[in-house]
Amino acid sequence: MSEPARPRPIVAIDGPAGAGKSTVARRLADALGYVLVDTGAMYRAVALAAKRAGVAWDQAAPVGALAHAIVARHGLSIERDAEKGVRVWLDGEDVSDAIRAPDMGMGASTVSGHKDVRDALFDLQRQAGRGGGVVLEGRDIGTVVFPDAAVKFFLTARPEVRAR
């Protein structure tokens, strides 16, 4: 499938955790002057919202409903930040630091396993990349979210490198 006409292309970066996707994506977005869409930050924000709402991360239906509600009310946004790479806003609150807490990483891993959460965030990711000029990294970006991306990378690294 060819990419729809966009003024600037979409760059999709996939690969396993610890392969360097975030670092490469940030550097590439900076070099191109593109917007970085950090999909991991989106899942972390959903995990934070669930924690604050008292919803256990392993409860697929309630977490999925929460993710859909956040997207429907435009409660999640990501913007470029020269210092941090990205700044994440959840319902008007800057949660950039809160979502980087170690437990939010575990929460993101759990909530990203729920189909309803992925579907909600896939819609948001598609909206973010619709006009092109973006670098997206994360789960299913080049295969499901933007299978028509002009440029796709799959990064991997040996387990001992990923462990570092």
Short mmCIF file of C-alpha atoms in Angstrom, two decimals:
data_model
loop_
_atom_site.label_atom_id
_atom_site.label_comp_id
_atom_site.label_asym_id
_atom_site.label_seq_id
_atom_site.Cartn_x
_atom_site.Cartn_y
_atom_site.Cartn_z
CA MET A 1 0.00 0.00 0.00
CA SER A 2 1.46 3.38 -0.89
CA GLU A 3 1.45 6.29 1.50
CA PRO A 4 -1.25 8.93 0.96
CA ALA A 5 -0.01 12.30 -0.27
CA ARG A 6 1.35 14.24 2.70
CA PRO A 7 3.52 17.34 2.72
CA ARG A 8 6.10 15.46 4.81
CA PRO A 9 6.43 11.71 5.40
CA ILE A 10 5.72 9.59 8.42
CA VAL A 11 8.66 7.73 9.95
CA ALA A 12 7.72 4.60 11.90
CA ILE A 13 10.14 2.93 14.32
CA ASP A 14 9.31 -0.49 15.76
CA GLY A 15 11.29 -2.99 17.81
CA PRO A 16 11.55 -4.65 21.21
CA ALA A 17 12.00 -2.80 24.50
CA GLY A 18 15.54 -1.67 25.15
CA ALA A 19 16.63 -1.65 21.50
CA GLY A 20 17.11 2.12 21.43
CA LYS A 21 13.88 3.13 19.68
CA SER A 22 13.27 6.17 21.87
CA THR A 23 16.81 7.49 21.52
CA VAL A 24 16.87 7.03 17.75
CA ALA A 25 13.38 8.49 17.37
CA ARG A 26 14.22 11.58 19.43
CA ARG A 27 17.46 12.21 17.53
CA LEU A 28 15.81 11.67 14.16
CA ALA A 29 12.87 13.96 14.97
CA ASP A 30 15.29 16.66 16.14
CA ALA A 31 17.45 16.32 13.02
CA LEU A 32 14.45 16.50 10.69
CA GLY A 33 12.52 19.09 12.69
CA TYR A 34 9.64 16.62 12.94
CA VAL A 35 7.28 16.05 15.83
CA LEU A 36 8.14 13.05 17.99
CA VAL A 37 5.13 10.96 18.96
CA ASP A 38 6.25 8.91 21.96
CA THR A 39 3.67 6.15 22.09
CA GLY A 40 5.20 4.70 25.24
CA ALA A 41 4.40 7.97 26.99
CA MET A 42 0.78 7.55 25.91
CA TYR A 43 0.55 4.12 27.53
CA ARG A 44 2.27 5.46 30.65
CA ALA A 45 -0.31 8.28 30.80
CA VAL A 46 -3.16 5.75 30.62
CA ALA A 47 -1.50 3.76 33.42
CA LEU A 48 -1.26 6.94 35.50
CA ALA A 49 -4.89 7.83 34.82
CA ALA A 50 -5.97 4.31 35.82
CA LYS A 51 -3.93 4.45 39.02
CA ARG A 52 -5.45 7.81 39.92
CA ALA A 53 -8.95 6.50 39.18
CA GLY A 54 -8.38 3.41 41.33
CA VAL A 55 -8.62 1.06 38.35
CA ALA A 56 -6.25 -1.91 38.43
CA TRP A 57 -4.04 -2.11 35.36
CA ASP A 58 -5.00 -5.74 34.72
CA GLN A 59 -8.72 -4.92 34.43
CA ALA A 60 -8.99 -4.81 30.65
CA ALA A 61 -12.54 -3.48 30.24
CA PRO A 62 -12.36 -0.59 32.75
CA VAL A 63 -8.88 0.46 31.59
CA GLY A 64 -10.01 0.28 27.97
CA ALA A 65 -13.06 2.40 28.73
CA LEU A 66 -10.84 4.90 30.54
CA ALA A 67 -8.48 5.11 27.54
CA HIS A 68 -11.38 5.65 25.12
CA ALA A 69 -12.81 8.37 27.39
CA ILE A 70 -9.45 10.17 27.56
CA VAL A 71 -9.12 10.14 23.78
CA ALA A 72 -12.76 11.20 23.25
CA ARG A 73 -12.37 14.26 25.48
CA HIS A 74 -8.96 15.12 23.95
CA GLY A 75 -7.47 14.66 27.41
CA LEU A 76 -4.07 13.42 26.27
CA SER A 77 -1.58 15.42 24.28
CA ILE A 78 2.11 15.35 23.62
CA GLU A 79 4.19 18.31 22.58
CA ARG A 80 7.78 18.78 21.63
CA ASP A 81 10.08 20.00 24.41
CA ALA A 82 13.70 20.98 23.79
CA GLU A 83 14.81 19.86 27.25
CA LYS A 84 12.86 16.61 27.76
CA GLY A 85 12.16 15.63 24.16
CA VAL A 86 8.43 15.47 24.81
CA ARG A 87 6.05 16.93 27.34
CA VAL A 88 2.91 14.95 28.15
CA TRP A 89 -0.36 16.54 29.22
CA LEU A 90 -3.20 14.58 30.82
CA ASP A 91 -6.42 16.55 31.24
CA GLY A 92 -4.49 19.83 31.25
CA GLU A 93 -1.86 18.68 33.76
CA ASP A 94 1.79 18.26 32.81
CA VAL A 95 2.49 14.65 33.80
CA SER A 96 5.84 14.38 32.02
CA ASP A 97 7.72 13.53 35.21
CA ALA A 98 4.93 11.50 36.86
CA ILE A 99 4.72 9.04 33.96
CA ARG A 100 8.45 8.30 34.17
CA ALA A 101 8.18 6.78 37.65
CA PRO A 102 9.26 3.11 37.61
CA ASP A 103 5.80 1.82 38.46
CA MET A 104 4.34 3.65 35.44
CA GLY A 105 6.64 1.59 33.22
CA MET A 106 5.15 -1.56 34.69
CA GLY A 107 1.67 -0.09 34.33
CA ALA A 108 2.30 0.83 30.71
CA SER A 109 3.46 -2.70 29.98
CA THR A 110 0.25 -4.10 31.49
CA VAL A 111 -2.25 -1.66 29.95
CA SER A 112 -0.64 -1.91 26.50
CA GLY A 113 -1.63 -5.57 26.50
CA HIS A 114 -5.33 -4.66 26.43
CA LYS A 115 -6.83 -4.49 22.93
CA ASP A 116 -9.28 -1.69 23.86
CA VAL A 117 -6.44 0.47 25.17
CA ARG A 118 -4.36 -0.11 22.04
CA ASP A 119 -7.36 0.65 19.81
CA ALA A 120 -8.01 3.94 21.61
CA LEU A 121 -4.38 5.00 21.45
CA PHE A 122 -3.98 3.83 17.84
CA ASP A 123 -6.73 6.34 16.94
CA LEU A 124 -4.86 9.07 18.79
CA GLN A 125 -1.56 8.11 17.14
CA ARG A 126 -3.19 8.20 13.70
CA GLN A 127 -4.54 11.67 14.44
CA ALA A 128 -1.09 12.83 15.52
CA GLY A 129 0.52 11.56 12.35
CA ARG A 130 -2.19 12.31 9.84
CA GLY A 131 -0.42 15.31 8.30
CA GLY A 132 3.03 13.72 8.23
CA GLY A 133 6.21 15.31 9.49
CA VAL A 134 6.27 12.96 12.48
CA VAL A 135 8.45 10.24 13.90
CA LEU A 136 6.45 7.61 15.77
CA GLU A 137 8.07 4.89 17.83
CA GLY A 138 6.50 2.04 19.66
CA ARG A 139 4.30 -0.97 19.57
CA ASP A 140 2.67 -1.79 16.20
CA ILE A 141 3.53 1.59 14.64
CA GLY A 142 4.73 0.31 11.26
CA THR A 143 2.42 -2.67 11.05
CA VAL A 144 -0.94 -1.53 12.43
CA VAL A 145 -0.99 2.23 13.08
CA PHE A 146 0.77 3.40 9.90
CA PRO A 147 1.29 0.43 7.60
CA ASP A 148 1.56 3.00 4.78
CA ALA A 149 4.40 4.99 6.43
CA ALA A 150 6.96 6.16 3.89
CA VAL A 151 9.88 5.11 6.08
CA LYS A 152 9.91 2.18 8.49
CA PHE A 153 12.66 0.98 10.78
CA PHE A 154 12.76 -2.10 12.96
CA LEU A 155 15.47 -1.78 15.59
CA THR A 156 16.78 -4.69 17.56
CA ALA A 157 19.75 -5.43 19.76
CA ARG A 158 21.30 -8.51 21.33
CA PRO A 159 19.94 -9.27 24.83
CA GLU A 160 23.19 -8.25 26.54
CA VAL A 161 23.11 -4.88 24.78
CA ARG A 162 19.44 -4.37 25.67
CA ALA A 163 20.23 -5.20 29.30
CA ARG A 164 22.68 -2.29 29.42
#
